[in-house]
Amino acid sequence: MVSTLPAGGDPALAGTSETAPVDILDTAEAGPSVIRGSVLRLGGYLLGTLATVVSSAVVIRHLGVIDTGHFLTVTALVTIVATVSDLGLTGFAVREYATGPRPDRRRFLRNLLGIRLVLALSGLAIAVLFGLLVGYPDVMVLGTVIAGSGMVFVVLQDGCSIPLQVGLRLGSVAGLQLAIQVGVAIEAVLLALAGAGLLPFFALQLPVVIPVLVVTMVIGGHDSRLVPALETQQWRQMVGRILPFSAAVVLSVVYFQIAQIMVSLLSSSTETGYFGVSFRVLMSFTTLPPLLVSSALPLLARAARDDAERFSYASRRLVETMTLVGCGLALALFLGAGFAIDVIAGSGYAHSVEVLRILAVALLGTFVIGARGYALLSPDRLRAMLICNAIALTVVQACGVPLISAYGAKGAAIALVAAELTLGLSYERALSHKRPELRLDVRFVMKAAAAALLAGAVASVLALPSVVAALLGVALYLAALLALGIIPAEIRQALLKRRHSA
C-alpha cells in the first residue's frame, strides 16, 4: 500500500554506515514488505473467516437454538471485554515500539502488557458479576470465566507479537493469527462431532492460543518473551499519554454503533431488524481497513519521526490505495446487496437490500479513515483524532433523530453514511491543513469515483443476478483503473516481489 521512496530516493538511508546494523524500517525494502505483508494478512483473514463460518454452521446445528443463544451471548460479552481492554493500546504500542529508543522498548511493552492484563482481568470480573446479577444459568457464568481466560491469553499473544509486526515479519503475524482461527474452528467441529455439551465450547481458545503464544515467543526471540510489568510511575506516565487516543477509539466505536440503538428507540421493531441485518453485513467489511493499514503503521511512525518527506510520500500512497480499495468494495457491496442479504437473512428481508445499498457508500469514508487515522497517530496527533470523532458522533445524532423518525432504517443508513464521510473529511483536513503536501489529490479521487460509477452503471443496466453484477462491476472497475493508470506502481511491483532501487 505504501512505498518508502520519494521520487528522488529514500533520504532515510542517507549517511547510514555500511557496517552498522540497519532496521528494515529505515530501508527501501520497508514499503514492499508492508504491501506483501498486508496481502498475506488479508489472505489469512479471509481463510480464517471461512473456517469460522464453516465451523459456526456445524456448531449452531449441534447446539440447537437455546444453547446457541447461551454460547453467542457469552461470546459477545467476552468480546466486549476484549475490545474495551484494548482501547487502541495495540496501535499505540506499535507506534511507540517503532519510534522509541531501543533500550526502552522492552520495558515499555512489558508495562503496556501489564496495563492490558489488568484491564482484561477487571473487565472479566465485571462480566462475571454481570452474569450473576442478571441471573444467567450457571453454565453461562462458568463459561464466561473459561472463555474470558482464553481472552487473557489472546491479550498476551497479541502483545508478544508486536515486535514481529514492527520488524515487518508480517507473514509470521498472519500465520499466527490464522493458526488461532483455524485451530479454534477445527476444535469446534471435533467437539460437535463428538456430541459435546455446551460447556466445552467455551474453552475453545485455550488449547489453541497457549501453544501459539509459545510459538510467538520462539520465533520472535528475546524481544517477544515478555513478562508483564507493574511499575506504577511508568503506568501513570503512559496512561496520561494514551488517554486522548483511547477516548478517540471509544468515540469511534460509539458513533458507529449508536445508529442501531437509535433505530430501536425511534422507529419500529421491523425497521430495527431491517437495519440490523444490513449493518451486520457492513460490519464484516469495516474490519478490513485496520487489518490492512496497521501493517504500515511502523513505517509511518518511523518516517514521521525521522523524515518528513518520506512520511508525506508514504501517507499519500497509502490513502490513494485505500481510496481505490474503498471505491471497489463500495461498488461490490452496492451491486451485490441482494445476494448478501439473501445469504445472511433469507428472502424476508428485501427492504434490507435498499438499506445496505445506502450503507455501501459509507465504505468510501471507512477506508480513508483507516489510512488517515494511522497517519494522524504516527506523529502523535491524538487530540485532533479525538475532536474529529466527537464531530462524527454529533453528526450521526443530529442527522439520525429526524431521519430515523421519518424514514426508519433508511434514515439511519443515511445518518451513518453522513457521519462516516464527515470523519473521513475531518481526518483529511486535520492532517493536511497545515501540511498541504500530505493532501489527497482531488483529481485522483474524481478518477476513482468515475471508474466506480461507470462500472456500476454498466453492471446495473444489464439486469444480471446481484452476485454476477457485483463480479462484473468489480472487473470493469479494475479495467477502468488500469486504463486511467491510477493504480500505484509500487503495488504492482511489490506484489511481483520486485525491489525499488534508490
Short mmCIF file of C-alpha atoms in Angstrom, two decimals:
data_model
loop_
_atom_site.label_atom_id
_atom_site.label_comp_id
_atom_site.label_asym_id
_atom_site.label_seq_id
_atom_site.Cartn_x
_atom_site.Cartn_y
_atom_site.Cartn_z
CA MET A 1 0.00 0.00 0.00
CA VAL A 2 2.90 2.37 0.57
CA SER A 3 6.38 2.86 -0.72
CA THR A 4 9.26 4.07 1.36
CA LEU A 5 10.67 6.06 -1.53
CA PRO A 6 10.00 9.63 -2.56
CA ALA A 7 10.67 10.45 -6.17
CA GLY A 8 14.36 11.09 -5.65
CA GLY A 9 15.15 8.12 -3.47
CA ASP A 10 14.90 7.33 0.23
CA PRO A 11 16.57 10.10 2.25
CA ALA A 12 16.27 7.96 5.37
CA LEU A 13 19.22 5.96 4.06
CA ALA A 14 21.49 8.96 3.65
CA GLY A 15 24.58 8.81 5.77
CA THR A 16 23.99 5.28 7.02
CA SER A 17 27.13 3.39 7.79
CA GLU A 18 27.63 0.34 5.60
CA THR A 19 28.72 -1.74 8.54
CA ALA A 20 26.10 -0.59 11.08
CA PRO A 21 23.01 -2.78 11.51
CA VAL A 22 20.07 -1.17 9.72
CA ASP A 23 16.50 -1.53 10.87
CA ILE A 24 14.27 -2.67 7.99
CA LEU A 25 12.04 0.35 8.67
CA ASP A 26 14.94 2.55 7.54
CA THR A 27 15.46 0.73 4.24
CA ALA A 28 13.91 0.84 0.77
CA GLU A 29 12.57 -2.69 1.32
CA ALA A 30 10.16 -1.50 4.02
CA GLY A 31 7.42 -0.37 1.61
CA PRO A 32 7.32 -3.57 -0.47
CA SER A 33 7.43 -5.62 2.74
CA VAL A 34 4.40 -3.74 4.06
CA ILE A 35 2.46 -4.33 0.84
CA ARG A 36 3.23 -8.04 0.65
CA GLY A 37 2.58 -8.40 4.36
CA SER A 38 -0.79 -6.69 4.04
CA VAL A 39 -1.77 -9.10 1.28
CA LEU A 40 -0.70 -12.05 3.42
CA ARG A 41 -2.68 -10.76 6.40
CA LEU A 42 -5.73 -10.20 4.21
CA GLY A 43 -5.43 -13.70 2.78
CA GLY A 44 -5.05 -15.17 6.26
CA TYR A 45 -8.05 -13.21 7.50
CA LEU A 46 -10.24 -14.45 4.64
CA LEU A 47 -9.18 -18.07 5.17
CA GLY A 48 -9.73 -17.76 8.91
CA THR A 49 -13.14 -16.20 8.37
CA LEU A 50 -14.10 -19.03 6.03
CA ALA A 51 -13.04 -21.60 8.64
CA THR A 52 -15.05 -19.73 11.29
CA VAL A 53 -18.16 -19.63 9.11
CA VAL A 54 -17.98 -23.35 8.35
CA SER A 55 -17.40 -24.30 11.98
CA SER A 56 -20.18 -21.95 13.14
CA ALA A 57 -22.66 -23.70 10.87
CA VAL A 58 -21.71 -27.06 12.40
CA VAL A 59 -21.77 -25.79 15.99
CA ILE A 60 -25.10 -23.96 15.66
CA ARG A 61 -26.78 -27.07 14.27
CA HIS A 62 -25.27 -29.18 17.03
CA LEU A 63 -26.13 -26.94 19.98
CA GLY A 64 -29.67 -26.03 18.96
CA VAL A 65 -31.47 -22.75 19.47
CA ILE A 66 -31.23 -22.40 23.27
CA ASP A 67 -27.60 -23.43 23.77
CA THR A 68 -26.57 -21.45 20.69
CA GLY A 69 -28.12 -18.37 22.27
CA HIS A 70 -26.23 -19.03 25.50
CA PHE A 71 -22.96 -19.58 23.64
CA LEU A 72 -23.25 -16.45 21.47
CA THR A 73 -24.30 -14.30 24.42
CA VAL A 74 -21.20 -15.26 26.40
CA THR A 75 -19.06 -14.82 23.31
CA ALA A 76 -20.43 -11.30 22.81
CA LEU A 77 -19.84 -10.45 26.47
CA VAL A 78 -16.22 -11.58 26.35
CA THR A 79 -15.70 -9.79 23.02
CA ILE A 80 -16.87 -6.55 24.60
CA VAL A 81 -14.37 -7.05 27.42
CA ALA A 82 -11.57 -7.71 24.93
CA THR A 83 -12.45 -4.59 22.94
CA VAL A 84 -12.65 -2.35 25.99
CA SER A 85 -9.39 -3.73 27.38
CA ASP A 86 -7.59 -2.73 24.18
CA LEU A 87 -8.83 0.88 23.87
CA GLY A 88 -6.43 1.44 20.98
CA LEU A 89 -3.45 0.33 23.06
CA THR A 90 -2.19 -2.08 20.41
CA GLY A 91 -1.88 0.66 17.79
CA PHE A 92 -0.29 2.98 20.33
CA ALA A 93 2.16 0.25 21.31
CA VAL A 94 3.20 -0.38 17.70
CA ARG A 95 3.88 3.33 17.21
CA GLU A 96 5.89 3.66 20.43
CA TYR A 97 7.87 0.48 19.76
CA ALA A 98 8.73 1.71 16.26
CA THR A 99 9.84 5.17 17.38
CA GLY A 100 11.12 4.78 20.95
CA PRO A 101 14.76 4.37 21.97
CA ARG A 102 15.79 0.75 21.51
CA PRO A 103 16.88 0.23 25.18
CA ASP A 104 13.43 1.37 26.40
CA ARG A 105 11.26 -0.65 24.02
CA ARG A 106 11.13 -3.86 26.01
CA ARG A 107 10.33 -2.06 29.24
CA PHE A 108 7.56 -0.12 27.51
CA LEU A 109 5.95 -3.28 26.12
CA ARG A 110 6.15 -5.07 29.46
CA ASN A 111 4.35 -2.22 31.21
CA LEU A 112 1.78 -1.85 28.44
CA LEU A 113 1.10 -5.57 28.62
CA GLY A 114 0.64 -5.18 32.36
CA ILE A 115 -1.94 -2.43 31.82
CA ARG A 116 -3.82 -4.52 29.27
CA LEU A 117 -3.89 -7.55 31.56
CA VAL A 118 -5.26 -5.50 34.45
CA LEU A 119 -7.96 -4.07 32.18
CA ALA A 120 -8.79 -7.51 30.78
CA LEU A 121 -8.99 -9.19 34.18
CA SER A 122 -11.02 -6.33 35.62
CA GLY A 123 -13.39 -6.47 32.68
CA LEU A 124 -13.71 -10.22 33.06
CA ALA A 125 -14.60 -9.84 36.73
CA ILE A 126 -17.27 -7.28 35.81
CA ALA A 127 -18.63 -9.61 33.11
CA VAL A 128 -18.91 -12.50 35.57
CA LEU A 129 -20.59 -10.23 38.13
CA PHE A 130 -22.99 -9.04 35.43
CA GLY A 131 -23.89 -12.63 34.62
CA LEU A 132 -24.62 -13.36 38.25
CA LEU A 133 -26.71 -10.21 38.72
CA VAL A 134 -28.92 -10.76 35.68
CA GLY A 135 -29.45 -14.41 36.58
CA TYR A 136 -27.57 -16.20 33.82
CA PRO A 137 -27.58 -20.01 34.18
CA ASP A 138 -24.56 -21.49 35.96
CA VAL A 139 -23.18 -22.87 32.69
CA MET A 140 -23.09 -19.35 31.23
CA VAL A 141 -21.39 -17.83 34.28
CA LEU A 142 -18.78 -20.59 34.34
CA GLY A 143 -18.50 -20.29 30.57
CA THR A 144 -17.73 -16.58 30.95
CA VAL A 145 -14.85 -17.42 33.30
CA ILE A 146 -13.47 -20.05 30.91
CA ALA A 147 -13.89 -18.01 27.72
CA GLY A 148 -12.50 -14.96 29.49
CA SER A 149 -9.40 -16.92 30.46
CA GLY A 150 -8.84 -17.68 26.79
CA MET A 151 -9.24 -13.99 26.05
CA VAL A 152 -6.49 -13.16 28.57
CA PHE A 153 -4.05 -15.43 26.73
CA VAL A 154 -5.07 -13.78 23.45
CA VAL A 155 -4.09 -10.43 25.00
CA LEU A 156 -0.69 -11.89 25.94
CA GLN A 157 -0.14 -13.32 22.46
CA ASP A 158 -1.14 -10.04 20.87
CA GLY A 159 1.36 -8.10 22.97
CA CYS A 160 4.18 -10.54 22.34
CA SER A 161 3.64 -10.32 18.57
CA ILE A 162 4.21 -6.55 18.44
CA PRO A 163 7.99 -6.87 17.85
CA LEU A 164 7.18 -9.13 14.88
CA GLN A 165 4.83 -6.52 13.45
CA VAL A 166 7.28 -3.65 13.89
CA GLY A 167 10.01 -5.80 12.34
CA LEU A 168 7.67 -6.23 9.34
CA ARG A 169 7.65 -10.00 9.79
CA LEU A 170 4.04 -9.80 8.71
CA GLY A 171 3.94 -13.27 7.19
CA SER A 172 4.62 -14.67 10.66
CA VAL A 173 1.96 -12.42 12.17
CA ALA A 174 -0.57 -13.58 9.56
CA GLY A 175 0.37 -17.22 10.10
CA LEU A 176 -0.05 -16.99 13.87
CA GLN A 177 -3.45 -15.30 13.56
CA LEU A 178 -4.58 -17.89 11.02
CA ALA A 179 -3.39 -20.72 13.27
CA ILE A 180 -5.62 -19.42 16.07
CA GLN A 181 -8.69 -19.08 13.85
CA VAL A 182 -8.30 -22.42 12.10
CA GLY A 183 -7.32 -24.22 15.29
CA VAL A 184 -10.42 -22.97 17.11
CA ALA A 185 -12.60 -23.88 14.11
CA ILE A 186 -11.23 -27.44 13.92
CA GLU A 187 -11.62 -27.93 17.65
CA ALA A 188 -15.23 -26.70 17.48
CA VAL A 189 -16.10 -29.15 14.70
CA LEU A 190 -14.46 -32.03 16.56
CA LEU A 191 -16.42 -31.22 19.73
CA ALA A 192 -19.66 -31.10 17.76
CA LEU A 193 -18.94 -34.42 16.08
CA ALA A 194 -18.13 -35.94 19.47
CA GLY A 195 -21.52 -34.81 20.79
CA ALA A 196 -20.07 -32.50 23.45
CA GLY A 197 -22.30 -30.38 25.67
CA LEU A 198 -22.24 -26.60 25.87
CA LEU A 199 -19.51 -26.06 28.48
CA PRO A 200 -16.51 -27.38 26.48
CA PHE A 201 -17.22 -24.94 23.68
CA PHE A 202 -16.39 -22.04 25.98
CA ALA A 203 -12.84 -23.39 26.26
CA LEU A 204 -12.16 -23.43 22.51
CA GLN A 205 -9.41 -20.80 22.62
CA LEU A 206 -7.32 -22.13 25.49
CA PRO A 207 -5.84 -25.28 23.85
CA VAL A 208 -5.01 -23.28 20.73
CA VAL A 209 -3.86 -19.88 21.97
CA ILE A 210 -1.41 -21.17 24.59
CA PRO A 211 0.70 -23.14 22.03
CA VAL A 212 0.52 -20.21 19.61
CA LEU A 213 1.75 -17.91 22.40
CA VAL A 214 4.74 -20.22 22.92
CA VAL A 215 5.46 -20.26 19.18
CA THR A 216 5.23 -16.45 19.11
CA MET A 217 7.87 -16.21 21.81
CA VAL A 218 10.10 -18.68 19.97
CA ILE A 219 10.01 -17.06 16.53
CA GLY A 220 10.02 -13.53 17.97
CA GLY A 221 13.13 -14.23 20.03
CA HIS A 222 14.15 -12.24 23.09
CA ASP A 223 12.03 -9.20 22.20
CA SER A 224 8.83 -11.29 22.22
CA ARG A 225 9.49 -13.09 25.50
CA LEU A 226 7.70 -10.59 27.69
CA VAL A 227 6.67 -10.74 31.31
CA PRO A 228 4.04 -8.12 32.24
CA ALA A 229 5.47 -5.39 34.46
CA LEU A 230 3.88 -3.36 37.24
CA GLU A 231 5.71 -0.05 37.54
CA THR A 232 3.21 2.46 38.86
CA GLN A 233 5.19 5.54 37.87
CA GLN A 234 5.56 4.26 34.31
CA TRP A 235 1.88 3.39 34.23
CA ARG A 236 0.85 6.92 35.23
CA GLN A 237 3.01 8.45 32.52
CA MET A 238 1.79 6.01 29.89
CA VAL A 239 -1.89 6.38 30.78
CA GLY A 240 -1.61 10.17 30.56
CA ARG A 241 -0.26 9.88 27.02
CA ILE A 242 -2.69 7.17 25.92
CA LEU A 243 -5.92 8.74 27.21
CA PRO A 244 -6.67 11.04 24.22
CA PHE A 245 -6.22 8.18 21.76
CA SER A 246 -8.23 5.77 23.90
CA ALA A 247 -11.02 8.34 24.15
CA ALA A 248 -10.97 8.74 20.37
CA VAL A 249 -11.23 4.96 19.95
CA VAL A 250 -14.18 4.83 22.33
CA LEU A 251 -15.95 7.64 20.44
CA SER A 252 -15.32 5.91 17.12
CA VAL A 253 -16.96 2.73 18.42
CA VAL A 254 -19.87 4.65 19.94
CA TYR A 255 -20.71 6.80 16.91
CA PHE A 256 -20.59 3.79 14.59
CA GLN A 257 -22.72 1.54 16.81
CA ILE A 258 -25.16 4.12 18.10
CA ALA A 259 -27.19 4.16 14.87
CA GLN A 260 -28.50 0.68 15.66
CA ILE A 261 -29.58 1.78 19.13
CA MET A 262 -31.21 4.94 17.77
CA VAL A 263 -33.33 2.90 15.34
CA SER A 264 -34.56 0.74 18.20
CA LEU A 265 -35.61 3.84 20.14
CA LEU A 266 -37.00 6.00 17.34
CA SER A 267 -38.55 3.50 14.95
CA SER A 268 -40.38 0.17 14.86
CA SER A 269 -39.09 -3.30 15.65
CA THR A 270 -39.39 -4.18 11.97
CA GLU A 271 -37.23 -1.25 10.89
CA THR A 272 -34.75 -2.15 13.62
CA GLY A 273 -34.49 -5.65 12.19
CA TYR A 274 -34.04 -4.39 8.64
CA PHE A 275 -31.25 -2.04 9.69
CA GLY A 276 -29.62 -4.65 11.94
CA VAL A 277 -29.23 -7.18 9.14
CA SER A 278 -27.76 -4.60 6.76
CA PHE A 279 -25.49 -3.19 9.47
CA ARG A 280 -24.16 -6.67 10.26
CA VAL A 281 -23.13 -7.09 6.61
CA LEU A 282 -21.42 -3.69 6.61
CA MET A 283 -19.54 -4.57 9.79
CA SER A 284 -17.90 -7.54 8.07
CA PHE A 285 -16.20 -5.08 5.70
CA THR A 286 -15.18 -2.47 8.28
CA THR A 287 -12.60 -4.83 9.80
CA LEU A 288 -10.56 -4.71 6.59
CA PRO A 289 -9.09 -1.15 6.73
CA PRO A 290 -7.40 -1.53 10.15
CA LEU A 291 -6.21 -5.01 9.16
CA LEU A 292 -4.55 -3.64 6.03
CA VAL A 293 -3.34 -0.27 7.30
CA SER A 294 -1.95 -1.49 10.64
CA SER A 295 0.82 -3.23 8.70
CA ALA A 296 2.02 0.19 7.55
CA LEU A 297 1.93 1.83 11.00
CA PRO A 298 5.55 1.01 11.98
CA LEU A 299 6.79 2.54 8.73
CA LEU A 300 4.61 5.62 9.06
CA ALA A 301 5.62 6.15 12.67
CA ARG A 302 9.34 5.89 11.92
CA ALA A 303 9.02 8.20 8.92
CA ALA A 304 7.02 10.75 10.94
CA ARG A 305 9.83 10.79 13.50
CA ASP A 306 12.82 10.89 11.16
CA ASP A 307 11.88 12.01 7.67
CA ALA A 308 9.05 14.40 6.76
CA GLU A 309 9.48 13.80 3.01
CA ARG A 310 9.28 10.05 3.40
CA PHE A 311 6.23 10.34 5.67
CA SER A 312 4.50 12.58 3.13
CA TYR A 313 5.14 10.19 0.27
CA ALA A 314 4.15 7.07 2.21
CA SER A 315 0.97 8.54 3.71
CA ARG A 316 -0.20 9.85 0.33
CA ARG A 317 0.37 6.50 -1.35
CA LEU A 318 -1.43 4.78 1.50
CA VAL A 319 -4.55 6.94 1.30
CA GLU A 320 -4.60 6.66 -2.50
CA THR A 321 -4.53 2.87 -2.31
CA MET A 322 -7.19 2.75 0.38
CA THR A 323 -9.38 5.12 -1.66
CA LEU A 324 -9.20 2.73 -4.62
CA VAL A 325 -10.00 -0.28 -2.43
CA GLY A 326 -12.84 1.57 -0.70
CA CYS A 327 -14.44 2.54 -4.02
CA GLY A 328 -14.15 -1.02 -5.30
CA LEU A 329 -15.69 -2.62 -2.22
CA ALA A 330 -18.44 0.00 -2.04
CA LEU A 331 -19.28 -0.83 -5.67
CA ALA A 332 -19.24 -4.59 -4.99
CA LEU A 333 -21.45 -4.23 -1.91
CA PHE A 334 -23.90 -1.93 -3.72
CA LEU A 335 -24.29 -4.30 -6.67
CA GLY A 336 -24.22 -7.47 -4.56
CA ALA A 337 -26.52 -6.27 -1.77
CA GLY A 338 -29.34 -8.60 -2.81
CA PHE A 339 -27.08 -11.66 -2.73
CA ALA A 340 -25.55 -10.68 0.63
CA ILE A 341 -28.94 -10.22 2.30
CA ASP A 342 -30.28 -13.48 0.85
CA VAL A 343 -27.30 -15.37 2.27
CA ILE A 344 -27.42 -13.72 5.68
CA ALA A 345 -31.14 -13.41 6.33
CA GLY A 346 -33.17 -15.02 3.53
CA SER A 347 -35.98 -13.79 1.32
CA GLY A 348 -38.00 -11.99 4.01
CA TYR A 349 -35.61 -9.03 4.21
CA ALA A 350 -35.99 -7.38 0.80
CA HIS A 351 -36.19 -3.95 2.48
CA SER A 352 -32.71 -4.55 3.94
CA VAL A 353 -31.29 -4.66 0.40
CA GLU A 354 -32.11 -0.98 -0.13
CA VAL A 355 -30.70 -0.11 3.28
CA LEU A 356 -27.46 -1.98 2.53
CA ARG A 357 -27.05 -0.16 -0.77
CA ILE A 358 -27.11 3.13 1.13
CA LEU A 359 -24.67 1.83 3.73
CA ALA A 360 -22.28 0.70 0.99
CA VAL A 361 -21.41 4.38 0.39
CA ALA A 362 -20.04 4.54 3.95
CA LEU A 363 -17.12 2.33 2.88
CA LEU A 364 -15.71 5.27 0.93
CA GLY A 365 -15.22 7.07 4.23
CA THR A 366 -14.22 3.95 6.17
CA PHE A 367 -11.15 3.24 4.07
CA VAL A 368 -9.99 6.87 4.05
CA ILE A 369 -10.46 6.92 7.84
CA GLY A 370 -8.24 3.85 8.16
CA ALA A 371 -5.43 5.46 6.19
CA ARG A 372 -5.67 8.94 7.68
CA GLY A 373 -6.28 7.71 11.22
CA TYR A 374 -2.94 5.90 11.35
CA ALA A 375 -1.28 8.86 9.62
CA LEU A 376 -2.53 11.08 12.47
CA LEU A 377 -1.48 8.55 15.11
CA SER A 378 2.07 8.36 13.74
CA PRO A 379 3.04 12.00 14.53
CA ASP A 380 1.08 11.95 17.82
CA ARG A 381 -1.90 14.00 16.59
CA LEU A 382 -4.12 12.33 19.19
CA ARG A 383 -6.19 15.34 20.24
CA ALA A 384 -7.08 16.03 16.63
CA MET A 385 -8.34 12.45 16.33
CA LEU A 386 -10.45 12.93 19.47
CA ILE A 387 -12.05 16.12 18.14
CA CYS A 388 -12.78 14.55 14.74
CA ASN A 389 -14.52 11.56 16.31
CA ALA A 390 -16.56 13.87 18.56
CA ILE A 391 -17.70 15.68 15.39
CA ALA A 392 -18.73 12.37 13.80
CA LEU A 393 -20.73 11.43 16.90
CA THR A 394 -22.50 14.79 16.75
CA VAL A 395 -23.32 14.32 13.06
CA VAL A 396 -24.82 10.84 13.45
CA GLN A 397 -27.01 12.07 16.31
CA ALA A 398 -28.07 15.34 14.66
CA CYS A 399 -28.89 13.63 11.37
CA GLY A 400 -30.18 10.41 12.91
CA VAL A 401 -33.01 11.79 15.04
CA PRO A 402 -35.03 13.43 12.24
CA LEU A 403 -34.07 10.94 9.52
CA ILE A 404 -34.84 7.83 11.56
CA SER A 405 -38.11 9.29 12.78
CA ALA A 406 -39.14 9.96 9.18
CA TYR A 407 -37.57 7.11 7.23
CA GLY A 408 -36.69 4.37 9.71
CA ALA A 409 -33.85 2.08 8.65
CA LYS A 410 -33.07 4.09 5.52
CA GLY A 411 -32.80 7.24 7.61
CA ALA A 412 -30.35 5.53 9.96
CA ALA A 413 -28.27 4.40 6.99
CA ILE A 414 -28.13 7.94 5.60
CA ALA A 415 -27.12 9.33 9.01
CA LEU A 416 -24.33 6.75 9.37
CA VAL A 417 -23.04 7.48 5.87
CA ALA A 418 -23.01 11.20 6.68
CA ALA A 419 -21.04 10.60 9.88
CA GLU A 420 -18.54 8.27 8.20
CA LEU A 421 -17.86 10.66 5.33
CA THR A 422 -17.61 13.56 7.79
CA LEU A 423 -14.99 11.72 9.83
CA GLY A 424 -13.00 10.90 6.69
CA LEU A 425 -13.04 14.55 5.60
CA SER A 426 -12.23 15.72 9.14
CA TYR A 427 -9.21 13.43 9.34
CA GLU A 428 -8.07 14.64 5.93
CA ARG A 429 -8.31 18.28 6.97
CA ALA A 430 -6.66 17.70 10.35
CA LEU A 431 -3.71 16.02 8.66
CA SER A 432 -3.22 18.28 5.65
CA HIS A 433 -4.49 21.71 6.75
CA LYS A 434 -1.03 22.95 7.72
CA ARG A 435 0.85 20.43 5.56
CA PRO A 436 -0.61 20.68 2.04
CA GLU A 437 1.98 18.21 0.73
CA LEU A 438 0.03 15.48 2.56
CA ARG A 439 -3.28 16.33 0.88
CA LEU A 440 -5.12 13.70 -1.13
CA ASP A 441 -5.31 14.91 -4.74
CA VAL A 442 -8.93 15.72 -5.64
CA ARG A 443 -8.27 14.71 -9.26
CA PHE A 444 -7.23 11.25 -8.11
CA VAL A 445 -10.46 10.87 -6.13
CA MET A 446 -12.54 12.03 -9.10
CA LYS A 447 -10.88 9.47 -11.39
CA ALA A 448 -11.50 6.65 -8.91
CA ALA A 449 -15.12 7.73 -8.44
CA ALA A 450 -15.64 7.99 -12.22
CA ALA A 451 -14.27 4.46 -12.67
CA ALA A 452 -16.63 3.11 -10.00
CA LEU A 453 -19.68 4.97 -11.35
CA LEU A 454 -19.03 3.85 -14.91
CA ALA A 455 -18.55 0.22 -13.87
CA GLY A 456 -21.63 0.35 -11.65
CA ALA A 457 -23.80 1.86 -14.39
CA VAL A 458 -22.82 -0.78 -16.94
CA ALA A 459 -23.32 -3.67 -14.50
CA SER A 460 -26.68 -2.31 -13.35
CA VAL A 461 -28.31 -1.83 -16.75
CA LEU A 462 -27.70 -5.46 -17.74
CA ALA A 463 -30.24 -6.71 -15.15
CA LEU A 464 -27.99 -9.55 -14.00
CA PRO A 465 -28.30 -11.51 -10.74
CA SER A 466 -26.75 -9.43 -7.96
CA VAL A 467 -23.71 -11.62 -7.37
CA VAL A 468 -22.94 -11.69 -11.12
CA ALA A 469 -23.44 -7.93 -11.33
CA ALA A 470 -21.03 -7.43 -8.43
CA LEU A 471 -18.34 -9.58 -10.05
CA LEU A 472 -18.78 -7.87 -13.41
CA GLY A 473 -18.77 -4.44 -11.78
CA VAL A 474 -15.51 -5.09 -9.95
CA ALA A 475 -13.89 -6.46 -13.13
CA LEU A 476 -14.96 -3.36 -15.08
CA TYR A 477 -13.74 -1.13 -12.24
CA LEU A 478 -10.29 -2.72 -12.27
CA ALA A 479 -10.14 -2.39 -16.04
CA ALA A 480 -11.05 1.29 -15.77
CA LEU A 481 -8.34 1.86 -13.13
CA LEU A 482 -5.76 0.26 -15.39
CA ALA A 483 -6.93 2.34 -18.34
CA LEU A 484 -6.70 5.51 -16.25
CA GLY A 485 -3.27 4.47 -14.94
CA ILE A 486 -4.00 5.34 -11.31
CA ILE A 487 -3.06 2.06 -9.60
CA PRO A 488 0.18 2.93 -7.76
CA ALA A 489 3.18 1.34 -9.45
CA GLU A 490 4.50 0.27 -6.04
CA ILE A 491 1.54 -2.08 -5.62
CA ARG A 492 2.24 -3.98 -8.82
CA GLN A 493 5.98 -4.08 -8.23
CA ALA A 494 5.77 -5.22 -4.61
CA LEU A 495 3.31 -7.99 -5.36
CA LEU A 496 5.70 -9.22 -8.05
CA LYS A 497 8.49 -9.08 -5.45
CA ARG A 498 10.41 -6.51 -7.38
CA ARG A 499 12.58 -4.15 -5.37
CA HIS A 500 12.94 -0.43 -5.74
CA SER A 501 16.36 0.99 -6.24
CA ALA A 502 17.35 4.28 -4.73
#
